[in-house]
Structure formats: structure tokens, C-alpha cells
CSV table of C-alpha atoms and ligand atoms in Angstrom, one decimal:
chain,number,residue,atom,x,y,z
F,1,MET,CA,95.1,98.9,113.1
F,2,LYS,CA,98.7,99.2,112.2
F,3,LYS,CA,99.8,98.9,108.5
F,4,ALA,CA,100.9,95.3,108.6
F,5,THR,CA,97.7,94.2,110.2
F,6,LYS,CA,95.6,96.1,107.7
F,7,ILE,CA,97.4,94.4,104.8
F,8,VAL,CA,96.6,91.0,106.2
F,9,SER,CA,93.0,91.8,107.5
F,10,LEU,CA,91.3,94.2,105.2
F,11,GLY,CA,88.7,92.8,102.8
F,12,ARG,CA,88.3,89.6,104.7
F,13,ASP,CA,84.8,90.4,106.1
F,14,LYS,CA,82.7,87.2,106.4
F,15,LYS,CA,80.1,88.7,104.1
F,16,TRP,CA,82.6,88.3,101.3
F,17,SER,CA,84.7,85.3,102.5
F,18,LYS,CA,81.8,83.2,103.6
F,19,GLY,CA,83.9,81.6,106.3
F,20,VAL,CA,87.1,80.7,104.4
F,21,VAL,CA,90.3,82.7,104.6
F,22,ASN,CA,90.2,84.2,101.1
F,23,PRO,CA,87.1,85.6,99.5
F,24,PRO,CA,86.3,83.1,96.8
F,25,VAL,CA,86.3,83.8,93.1
F,26,VAL,CA,82.7,84.7,92.2
F,27,ARG,CA,82.5,84.9,88.4
F,28,ALA,CA,79.3,86.4,87.1
F,29,SER,CA,77.6,88.5,84.4
F,30,THR,CA,74.0,87.7,85.4
F,31,VAL,CA,72.7,87.9,88.9
F,32,ILE,CA,69.5,86.0,89.6
F,33,PHE,CA,66.7,87.6,91.6
F,34,ASP,CA,63.8,85.8,93.3
F,35,SER,CA,61.3,88.7,93.2
F,36,LEU,CA,60.7,92.1,91.7
F,37,GLU,CA,61.2,93.6,95.2
F,38,GLN,CA,64.6,92.0,95.6
F,39,MET,CA,65.5,93.2,92.1
F,40,SER,CA,64.6,96.8,92.9
F,41,LYS,CA,66.4,96.7,96.2
F,42,ALA,CA,69.6,95.5,94.4
F,43,ALA,CA,69.1,98.3,91.8
F,44,ALA,CA,69.0,100.9,94.6
F,45,GLY,CA,72.1,99.5,96.2
F,46,ARG,CA,74.1,98.9,93.1
F,47,GLY,CA,77.5,100.5,93.3
F,48,LYS,CA,77.2,100.3,97.1
F,49,GLY,CA,78.2,96.7,97.6
F,50,GLU,CA,74.9,95.2,96.6
F,51,LEU,CA,75.1,92.3,94.1
F,52,PHE,CA,73.4,93.6,91.0
F,53,TYR,CA,75.2,92.8,87.7
F,54,GLY,CA,78.6,91.5,86.8
F,55,ARG,CA,80.1,94.8,85.7
F,56,ARG,CA,79.3,96.3,89.1
F,57,GLY,CA,81.3,93.5,90.7
F,58,THR,CA,80.8,90.5,92.9
F,59,ASP,CA,82.1,89.6,96.4
F,60,THR,CA,85.6,89.1,95.1
F,61,HIS,CA,85.7,92.6,93.7
F,62,PHE,CA,84.0,94.2,96.7
F,63,ALA,CA,86.6,92.6,99.1
F,64,LEU,CA,89.4,94.0,97.0
F,65,GLN,CA,87.8,97.5,96.6
F,66,ALA,CA,87.2,97.7,100.4
F,67,ALA,CA,90.8,96.7,101.1
F,68,ILE,CA,92.4,99.2,98.7
F,69,ALA,CA,90.0,102.1,99.7
F,70,GLU,CA,90.9,101.7,103.4
F,71,LEU,CA,94.6,101.2,102.8
F,72,GLU,CA,94.7,104.4,100.6
F,73,GLY,CA,92.5,106.2,103.0
F,74,GLY,CA,89.7,107.2,100.7
F,75,ALA,CA,85.9,106.7,100.5
F,76,GLY,CA,85.8,104.1,97.7
F,77,THR,CA,87.8,102.4,95.0
F,78,ALA,CA,87.0,101.8,91.3
F,79,LEU,CA,88.8,98.9,89.5
F,80,TYR,CA,90.1,99.0,86.0
F,81,PRO,CA,91.7,96.5,83.6
F,82,SER,CA,95.1,98.3,83.7
F,83,GLY,CA,96.9,101.2,85.3
F,84,ALA,CA,96.5,103.1,82.0
F,85,ALA,CA,92.8,102.5,82.1
F,86,ALA,CA,92.6,103.8,85.7
F,87,ILE,CA,94.3,107.0,84.5
F,88,SER,CA,92.2,107.5,81.4
F,89,GLY,CA,89.0,106.5,83.3
F,90,THR,CA,89.6,108.9,86.1
F,91,LEU,CA,90.5,111.8,83.8
F,92,LEU,CA,87.5,111.2,81.5
F,93,SER,CA,85.2,110.9,84.5
F,94,PHE,CA,85.9,114.5,85.4
F,95,LEU,CA,87.1,116.5,82.3
F,96,LYS,CA,84.9,117.8,79.5
F,97,SER,CA,85.5,119.7,76.3
F,98,GLY,CA,86.9,123.2,77.0
F,99,ASP,CA,88.6,122.2,80.2
F,100,HIS,CA,92.3,122.7,81.0
F,101,LEU,CA,94.5,120.1,82.6
F,102,LEU,CA,97.8,120.7,84.4
F,103,MET,CA,100.0,117.6,84.0
F,104,VAL,CA,103.4,117.0,85.6
F,105,ASP,CA,106.3,117.0,83.0
F,106,SER,CA,107.8,113.8,84.5
F,107,VAL,CA,104.6,111.8,84.0
F,108,TYR,CA,104.5,108.1,82.8
F,109,GLU,CA,104.9,108.3,79.0
F,110,PRO,CA,101.5,106.7,78.1
F,111,THR,CA,99.7,109.3,80.3
F,112,ARG,CA,101.4,112.1,78.3
F,113,ASP,CA,100.4,110.4,75.0
F,114,LEU,CA,96.8,110.1,76.3
F,115,CYS,CA,96.8,113.9,76.9
F,116,ASP,CA,98.4,114.8,73.5
F,117,LYS,CA,96.6,112.3,71.4
F,118,VAL,CA,93.2,111.5,73.0
F,119,LEU,CA,92.2,114.3,75.4
F,120,LYS,CA,93.4,116.9,72.9
F,121,GLY,CA,91.0,115.5,70.3
F,122,PHE,CA,88.1,116.0,72.8
F,123,GLY,CA,89.0,119.6,73.2
F,124,ILE,CA,90.8,119.2,76.6
F,125,GLU,CA,93.9,121.3,76.7
F,126,THR,CA,97.0,120.2,78.6
F,127,THR,CA,99.8,122.3,80.0
F,128,TYR,CA,102.9,120.4,81.4
F,129,TYR,CA,104.5,121.8,84.5
F,130,ASP,CA,108.0,121.3,86.1
F,131,PRO,CA,107.7,118.6,88.8
F,132,MET,CA,109.7,121.0,91.1
F,133,ILE,CA,107.5,124.0,90.5
F,134,GLY,CA,106.0,124.1,94.0
F,135,ALA,CA,104.0,127.3,94.7
F,136,GLY,CA,104.8,128.5,91.2
F,137,ILE,CA,101.9,126.3,89.9
F,138,ALA,CA,99.6,129.3,90.7
F,139,GLU,CA,100.9,131.1,87.6
F,140,LEU,CA,99.8,128.3,85.3
F,141,ILE,CA,96.2,128.1,86.5
F,142,LYS,CA,93.7,129.5,84.1
F,143,PRO,CA,89.9,130.2,84.5
F,144,ASN,CA,89.1,126.9,82.8
F,145,THR,CA,91.7,124.8,84.7
F,146,LYS,CA,89.9,121.8,86.2
F,147,VAL,CA,92.4,119.2,87.3
F,148,LEU,CA,96.0,119.2,88.7
F,149,PHE,CA,97.6,115.8,88.0
F,150,LEU,CA,100.6,114.7,89.9
F,151,GLU,CA,102.9,111.7,89.7
F,152,SER,CA,105.4,111.5,92.6
F,153,PRO,CA,108.1,110.4,92.3
F,154,GLY,CA,108.1,111.0,88.5
F,155,SER,CA,108.5,108.1,86.1
F,156,ILE,CA,112.2,107.2,85.4
F,157,THR,CA,113.7,110.5,86.6
F,158,MET,CA,112.1,110.2,90.1
F,159,GLU,CA,111.5,113.8,91.0
F,160,VAL,CA,109.5,114.0,94.3
F,161,GLN,CA,106.8,116.6,94.2
F,162,ASP,CA,105.8,119.0,97.0
F,163,VAL,CA,102.4,117.4,97.1
F,164,PRO,CA,100.8,119.4,100.0
F,165,THR,CA,101.8,122.8,98.6
F,166,LEU,CA,100.6,121.9,95.1
F,167,CYS,CA,97.3,120.6,96.5
F,168,ARG,CA,96.8,123.6,98.7
F,169,ILE,CA,97.2,126.0,95.8
F,170,ALA,CA,95.0,123.8,93.5
F,171,HIS,CA,92.2,123.8,96.1
F,172,GLU,CA,92.5,127.6,96.6
F,173,HIS,CA,91.7,127.9,92.9
F,174,GLY,CA,88.9,125.3,92.9
F,175,LEU,CA,90.8,122.6,91.1
F,176,MET,CA,90.6,118.9,91.8
F,177,THR,CA,93.9,117.0,92.4
F,178,MET,CA,94.8,113.5,91.1
F,179,LEU,CA,97.9,111.6,91.9
F,180,ASP,CA,99.5,108.6,90.2
F,181,ASN,CA,100.5,107.0,93.5
F,182,THR,CA,101.9,103.7,91.9
F,183,TRP,CA,105.5,104.1,93.2
F,184,SER,CA,104.3,104.2,96.8
F,185,SER,CA,101.7,101.5,96.4
F,186,PRO,CA,98.9,102.0,99.0
F,187,ILE,CA,101.4,101.8,101.9
F,188,ASN,CA,104.2,104.3,101.6
F,189,CYS,CA,102.2,107.5,101.2
F,190,ARG,CA,99.0,108.8,102.7
F,191,PRO,CA,97.7,110.8,99.6
F,192,PHE,CA,94.5,112.0,101.1
F,193,GLU,CA,96.2,113.5,104.1
F,194,LEU,CA,98.4,115.4,101.7
F,195,GLY,CA,95.4,116.9,99.9
F,196,ILE,CA,94.9,114.5,97.0
F,197,ASP,CA,91.3,114.0,95.8
F,198,ILE,CA,91.9,110.9,93.8
F,199,SER,CA,94.7,108.4,94.1
F,200,ILE,CA,95.5,106.1,91.2
F,201,GLN,CA,97.5,102.8,91.3
F,202,ALA,CA,98.8,100.7,88.6
F,203,ALA,CA,97.9,97.6,90.7
F,204,THR,CA,99.9,95.7,88.0
F,205,LYS,CA,103.0,96.7,89.9
F,206,TYR,CA,103.3,96.1,93.7
F,207,ILE,CA,99.7,95.2,94.6
F,208,VAL,CA,99.6,92.2,92.2
F,209,GLY,CA,103.4,91.8,92.8
F,210,HIS,CA,104.0,88.8,90.7
F,211,SER,CA,104.1,90.1,87.1
F,212,ASP,CA,101.0,88.1,86.0
F,213,VAL,CA,98.0,90.4,86.1
F,214,MET,CA,97.2,93.8,84.6
F,215,MET,CA,95.0,96.0,86.9
F,216,GLY,CA,94.4,99.6,88.0
F,217,THR,CA,92.6,101.3,90.8
F,218,ALA,CA,91.3,104.8,91.5
F,219,THR,CA,90.4,105.8,95.1
F,220,ALA,CA,88.4,108.9,95.7
F,221,THR,CA,87.4,111.1,98.7
F,222,GLU,CA,83.7,111.1,99.7
F,223,GLN,CA,83.2,114.3,97.5
F,224,TYR,CA,84.3,112.7,94.3
F,225,TRP,CA,83.6,109.0,94.9
F,226,GLU,CA,80.1,108.8,93.5
F,227,GLN,CA,81.0,110.6,90.2
F,228,LEU,CA,84.1,108.4,89.8
F,229,ARG,CA,82.2,105.2,90.4
F,230,GLU,CA,79.2,106.0,88.1
F,231,ASN,CA,81.3,107.4,85.2
F,232,SER,CA,83.8,104.5,85.4
F,233,TYR,CA,80.8,102.2,85.2
F,234,LEU,CA,79.4,104.0,82.2
F,235,LEU,CA,82.8,103.9,80.5
F,236,GLY,CA,82.5,100.1,80.9
F,237,GLN,CA,85.5,99.6,83.2
F,238,CYS,CA,85.6,96.4,85.1
F,239,VAL,CA,88.0,93.5,85.9
F,240,SER,CA,87.6,89.7,86.0
F,241,ALA,CA,86.9,88.0,89.4
F,242,ASP,CA,90.0,85.8,88.8
F,243,ASP,CA,92.2,88.9,88.5
F,244,ALA,CA,90.6,90.5,91.5
F,245,TYR,CA,91.4,87.3,93.4
F,246,LEU,CA,95.0,87.4,92.3
F,247,ALA,CA,95.3,91.1,93.3
F,248,LEU,CA,94.0,90.3,96.8
F,249,ARG,CA,96.4,87.4,97.1
F,250,GLY,CA,99.3,89.6,96.0
F,251,LEU,CA,98.2,92.3,98.5
F,252,ARG,CA,98.6,90.0,101.5
F,253,THR,CA,102.4,90.0,101.1
F,254,LEU,CA,102.8,93.6,99.9
F,255,GLY,CA,104.3,94.7,103.2
F,256,VAL,CA,107.1,92.1,103.4
F,257,ARG,CA,107.9,92.2,99.7
F,258,MET,CA,108.2,96.0,99.7
F,259,ALA,CA,110.2,96.1,102.9
F,260,GLN,CA,112.7,93.5,101.6
F,261,GLN,CA,112.9,95.1,98.1
F,262,GLU,CA,113.4,98.5,99.7
F,263,LYS,CA,116.3,97.1,101.7
F,264,ASN,CA,117.9,95.3,98.7
F,265,ALA,CA,117.5,98.4,96.5
F,266,LEU,CA,119.1,100.7,99.1
F,267,GLU,CA,122.0,98.4,99.4
F,268,ILE,CA,122.6,98.3,95.7
F,269,ALA,CA,122.0,102.0,95.2
F,270,HIS,CA,124.7,102.7,97.9
F,271,TRP,CA,127.0,100.3,96.1
F,272,LEU,CA,126.4,102.1,92.8
F,273,ASP,CA,126.8,105.5,94.5
F,274,ALA,CA,130.3,104.6,95.7
F,275,ARG,CA,131.5,103.8,92.2
F,276,ASP,CA,133.7,106.4,90.3
F,277,ASP,CA,131.9,105.8,87.0
F,278,VAL,CA,128.4,106.6,88.5
F,279,ASP,CA,127.4,110.3,88.3
F,280,HIS,CA,124.5,110.2,90.7
F,281,ILE,CA,121.6,108.1,91.9
F,282,ARG,CA,118.0,108.9,91.2
F,283,HIS,CA,116.3,107.4,94.3
F,284,PRO,CA,114.1,109.5,96.5
F,285,ALA,CA,116.0,108.4,99.6
F,286,PHE,CA,119.2,110.0,98.2
F,287,ALA,CA,120.1,113.7,98.5
F,288,SER,CA,121.0,113.7,94.8
F,289,CYS,CA,117.3,113.1,93.9
F,290,PRO,CA,115.3,116.3,93.3
F,291,GLY,CA,112.6,116.6,96.0
F,292,HIS,CA,114.5,114.4,98.5
F,293,GLU,CA,113.4,116.7,101.3
F,294,PHE,CA,109.7,116.1,100.4
F,295,PHE,CA,110.3,112.4,100.4
F,296,LYS,CA,111.7,112.6,103.9
F,297,ARG,CA,108.7,114.7,105.0
F,298,ASP,CA,105.8,112.9,103.3
F,299,TYR,CA,106.7,109.3,102.6
F,300,GLN,CA,106.9,106.3,104.9
F,301,GLY,CA,109.4,104.3,102.8
F,302,SER,CA,110.7,103.4,99.3
F,303,ASN,CA,110.7,100.3,97.2
F,304,GLY,CA,112.8,98.4,94.6
F,305,LEU,CA,112.7,101.0,91.8
F,306,PHE,CA,115.4,103.6,91.1
F,307,SER,CA,117.6,105.0,88.3
F,308,PHE,CA,121.2,105.8,88.1
F,309,VAL,CA,123.2,108.1,85.8
F,310,LEU,CA,126.7,107.4,84.6
F,311,LYS,CA,129.4,110.0,84.1
F,312,GLN,CA,129.9,111.5,80.7
F,313,GLY,CA,131.2,109.4,77.9
F,314,GLY,CA,128.7,106.7,77.2
F,315,ASN,CA,127.3,105.7,73.9
F,316,LYS,CA,124.6,103.4,72.7
F,317,LYS,CA,126.9,100.5,72.0
F,318,ALA,CA,128.3,100.6,75.5
F,319,MET,CA,124.8,100.9,77.0
F,320,GLN,CA,123.8,97.8,75.0
F,321,ALA,CA,126.8,96.0,76.3
F,322,PHE,CA,125.7,96.9,79.8
F,323,VAL,CA,122.2,95.5,79.6
F,324,GLU,CA,122.7,92.6,77.3
F,325,GLY,CA,124.3,89.5,78.9
F,326,MET,CA,123.0,90.0,82.4
F,327,GLU,CA,122.2,86.8,84.4
F,328,HIS,CA,119.7,88.0,87.0
F,329,PHE,CA,118.4,91.4,85.7
F,330,LYS,CA,116.0,90.8,82.9
F,331,MET,CA,115.2,93.4,80.3
F,332,GLY,CA,111.6,94.3,80.3
F,333,PHE,CA,109.0,97.0,80.9
F,334,SER,CA,106.9,97.3,84.1
F,335,TRP,CA,108.1,96.6,87.6
F,336,GLY,CA,106.7,95.8,91.1
F,337,GLY,CA,107.1,92.0,90.7
F,338,TYR,CA,109.4,89.8,92.8
F,339,GLU,CA,112.1,89.8,90.1
F,340,SER,CA,114.9,92.2,89.1
F,341,LEU,CA,114.6,94.2,85.9
F,342,ILE,CA,116.8,96.6,84.0
F,343,LEU,CA,116.2,99.2,81.3
F,344,ALA,CA,118.6,101.4,79.4
F,345,GLU,CA,116.9,104.8,79.1
F,346,PHE,CA,117.1,106.6,75.8
F,347,GLY,CA,115.4,109.8,74.7
F,348,ILE,CA,114.1,111.2,78.0
F,349,GLU,CA,114.6,114.7,76.5
F,350,LYS,CA,111.8,113.8,74.0
F,351,ILE,CA,109.3,113.2,76.7
F,352,ARG,CA,110.0,116.4,78.7
F,353,THR,CA,108.5,119.7,77.4
F,354,ALA,CA,108.3,122.0,80.4
F,355,THR,CA,111.8,121.0,81.7
F,356,GLN,CA,115.1,120.0,80.1
F,357,TRP,CA,116.8,116.7,80.5
F,358,ASP,CA,120.6,116.3,79.8
F,359,SER,CA,120.7,113.2,77.8
F,360,THR,CA,124.5,113.2,77.2
F,361,LYS,CA,124.9,111.0,80.3
F,362,PRO,CA,123.7,107.4,80.1
F,363,MET,CA,120.9,106.4,82.4
F,364,PHE,CA,119.6,103.0,83.5
F,365,ARG,CA,116.6,102.2,85.5
F,366,VAL,CA,116.6,99.1,87.7
F,367,HIS,CA,113.9,97.3,89.7
F,368,ILE,CA,115.4,95.3,92.5
F,369,GLY,CA,113.7,92.1,93.3
F,370,LEU,CA,113.9,89.5,96.0
F,371,GLU,CA,117.1,87.8,94.8
F,372,ASP,CA,120.2,87.8,97.0
F,373,THR,CA,121.9,91.2,96.6
F,374,GLU,CA,125.3,89.5,96.3
F,375,ASP,CA,124.2,87.9,93.1
F,376,LEU,CA,122.7,91.1,91.8
F,377,ILE,CA,125.8,93.1,92.6
F,378,ALA,CA,128.0,90.5,90.8
F,379,ASP,CA,125.7,90.8,87.8
F,380,LEU,CA,126.1,94.6,87.8
F,381,GLU,CA,129.8,94.4,88.3
F,382,ALA,CA,130.1,92.3,85.2
F,383,ALA,CA,127.8,94.7,83.3
F,384,PHE,CA,130.2,97.6,84.2
F,385,ALA,CA,133.1,95.5,82.9
F,386,ARG,CA,131.3,95.0,79.6
F,387,TYR,CA,130.4,98.6,79.4
F,388,HIS,CA,134.0,99.9,79.9
F,389,ALA,CA,135.3,97.2,77.4
F,390,ALA,CA,132.8,98.5,74.8
F,391,LEU,CA,133.8,102.1,75.5
F,392,ALA,CA,137.5,101.3,75.0
F,393,ASN,CA,136.8,99.7,71.7
P,24,PLP,C1,103.1,101.0,84.9
P,24,PLP,C2,102.5,102.3,85.2
P,24,PLP,C3,101.3,102.7,84.8
P,24,PLP,C4,100.4,101.9,83.9
P,24,PLP,O1,100.0,100.7,84.4
P,24,PLP,P1,99.6,99.5,83.5
P,24,PLP,O2,98.9,98.5,84.4
P,24,PLP,O3,100.8,98.9,82.9
P,24,PLP,O4,98.6,100.0,82.5
P,24,PLP,C5,100.8,103.9,85.2
P,24,PLP,N1,101.6,104.7,86.0
P,24,PLP,C6,102.8,104.4,86.4
P,24,PLP,C7,103.6,105.3,87.3
P,24,PLP,C8,103.3,103.2,86.0
P,24,PLP,O5,104.6,102.8,86.4
């Protein structure tokens, strides 16, 4: 099956959909059994698609899990109430006191805080590494290193990692590899073919796609699936059937949304790149983005998210003038919905410890939605005018 066909067809098996197009919302805590025999059969098959107890999921969840597992290319998918829960649930399912974790320096800020505030308290030590370290990762591996965690491209600064090289070295040293694969969604990167053992998605972003549900997924290889599934269950991780339904509904248009948002974003990024006041574009498809060569080699496409850096001379007041008063770009966290967003980025240097970030140049992150690019460009044009007026003041 080709990608577009998979997006439409996966998870629609009759055993879940019961003959209608979309698997219905099956809300449940308690499952009723007719006999002891049926009960023990369900207990034996729990976690393997047998209806057992609400926390283990119902047909709505099973359909979503099957679709994501196959799209990502893994053996099974666990569902979580947010992307952050998927990250913590995955790390806590495999790390124990005394273990050492290698974490990419350009990681999503709450993941860094989880390491520094929660994992540290459990006696799990974290070392941050340069996203562009490549084969140099070998020097940071200690006898107690258990997990190599990647996020590619990195949050905000967008460095694309050399995933196959990092995974090869990690495996040579007996480490397991985890990837925050949110930027690619399950369709623009084949993480398991690159050597990843567990691929994590903030489904909140492109899978749900409509800015109305929080959800996370973690998909594992055969080797790690059982431990991930059981430990996530023990950590109490589950999602509502209504949210699982909405995630499945969002998934069906993932391909066309991403393709259009990629096209819109590239058009706007090229428009920005041609401006004299723009220093450079942080978009994996641009040569100015660190790791651009790995993007070309390992990824099948991009999306609506990128950052851009202005030339020297900005200040907070001017950046405020840029983002306040926009008509179409809304100011807000998150991304992956159908709408355009903008953020003025401050203090990146404070969330980098293994690398240095030059914060003297103003940076903005945009998420390009499904609006007409002419309207979005006019909105940005007016923002630049406000910016320069504020600088001149
Ligand atoms: C948003 C995001 C998360 C967290 O997802 P939530 O659903 O908001 O908890 C994790 N990783 C990345 C890269 C993200 O962008």
C-alpha cells in the first residue's frame, strides 16, 4: 500500500468498525463477561487487542493503535493523554535508578525539564549532547548509559540529526534509541528503518491536526513493545475513546494537510529568505539549516513549521511590534493544526547547555496553516513594517 492509501485505510478493519466507515466511539471502564472461561481468555489476550478493561482500550483505541503502528512501521503503539506523557511514559518504562541518559541539546523544553527535575530525583543522570555530534556520540557513552534520545529536527532551532549514524553507534554499545518524531508525523520519516527502537509522537500536533485534542503515542519494535505496553499500562496511561476517535478522524486528512502546509510554508520561507532584513531560515529543506544533508537523505518531506532569524539589531520592543497586531498569524504555543501561528523566541541560550546559541539576533517561529499564502505574506509584510518603525523609534 502506498502512503496515501495507508492513511485512508489503516485501522478500518471490520472487527473494529462493525460495518460503518469509522470505528465507533466505544466508551468503557467495565467490560462484561458471560463466563469465567471468557474472562480468563480476555485476561490472557489483554494488551493484544482483546477487550478486557477500559484502561487497556476498546475498539476505538485498537483501531487508532493499529493505524499508527503500521504507519510508523513498528510492532505496536501505546497511547498517552499528551505528547509530554508519551515522552515521560516511554523514558520511565525503560530507565531505572543509576542509569545514564543521553539527551539531545535541542530537545523540546519540557523534555529537558523532565530530565532535570523529575528523572534526576529518581537517580537517573542526563548528559546533553550537540545535535550535530554524529559519530562523536561514542565519547559520551558510559558503562551505565541506557538510552540515547533524539529529536530531529530539534525544537525551534531545527537541527536535523544524523539518525542512522547515532543509532548505529548506540546499538554497538548496547543502548536503546528513542526519537521524538513529532515534526515528521508518522509519514515523513521511517524511524525504524533508520535504527530507532521507539518513535514518539505528540499526536496533539499533525495527527489530530485541528488544535482540539491532547494526545501522545509511542511505537516500539517487537523487541521493546511488550515492556513499553505493560509499563505504560502500569503507569496508568490511557486516553478517552472520544479523543481516540478524533485522532483517527484527524489522521484521515493528514496526507493532504501536510502536503498543502509544506507547500505554503516553503513559499513563505522562500519569500522571507529573499528579504534583506532576514539573516537566515531555519527550515530543514534550506541549506542554511544545520543537518540539511541528513534531511535530504532520510526524510520524505517537511511541514508547516520553521523558524527564521533576523539580522542584528533587534530588541524586545521591536519583536513585540512584529508579533502583536497580526491578522492571520495567532500567537500561541503548539502547532500542527490547520491554522497559522507565530512565536517570538526569547532565551534559547538558556535552554542549551551542550551548545551555544547566539541570542543577539531576533528569532521567530511560524507554523503555516491552510490559509491563502497571499494573505499570510501580507500579514508578515505589515509585521516587518511595524518592526522597522519600532526600531527607528
Ligand atoms: C508539542 C510537543 C510535545 C508535547 O506534546 P503535548 O501533546 O503538547 O504534550 C513533544 N515534543 C515535541 C517536539 C512537541 O512539539
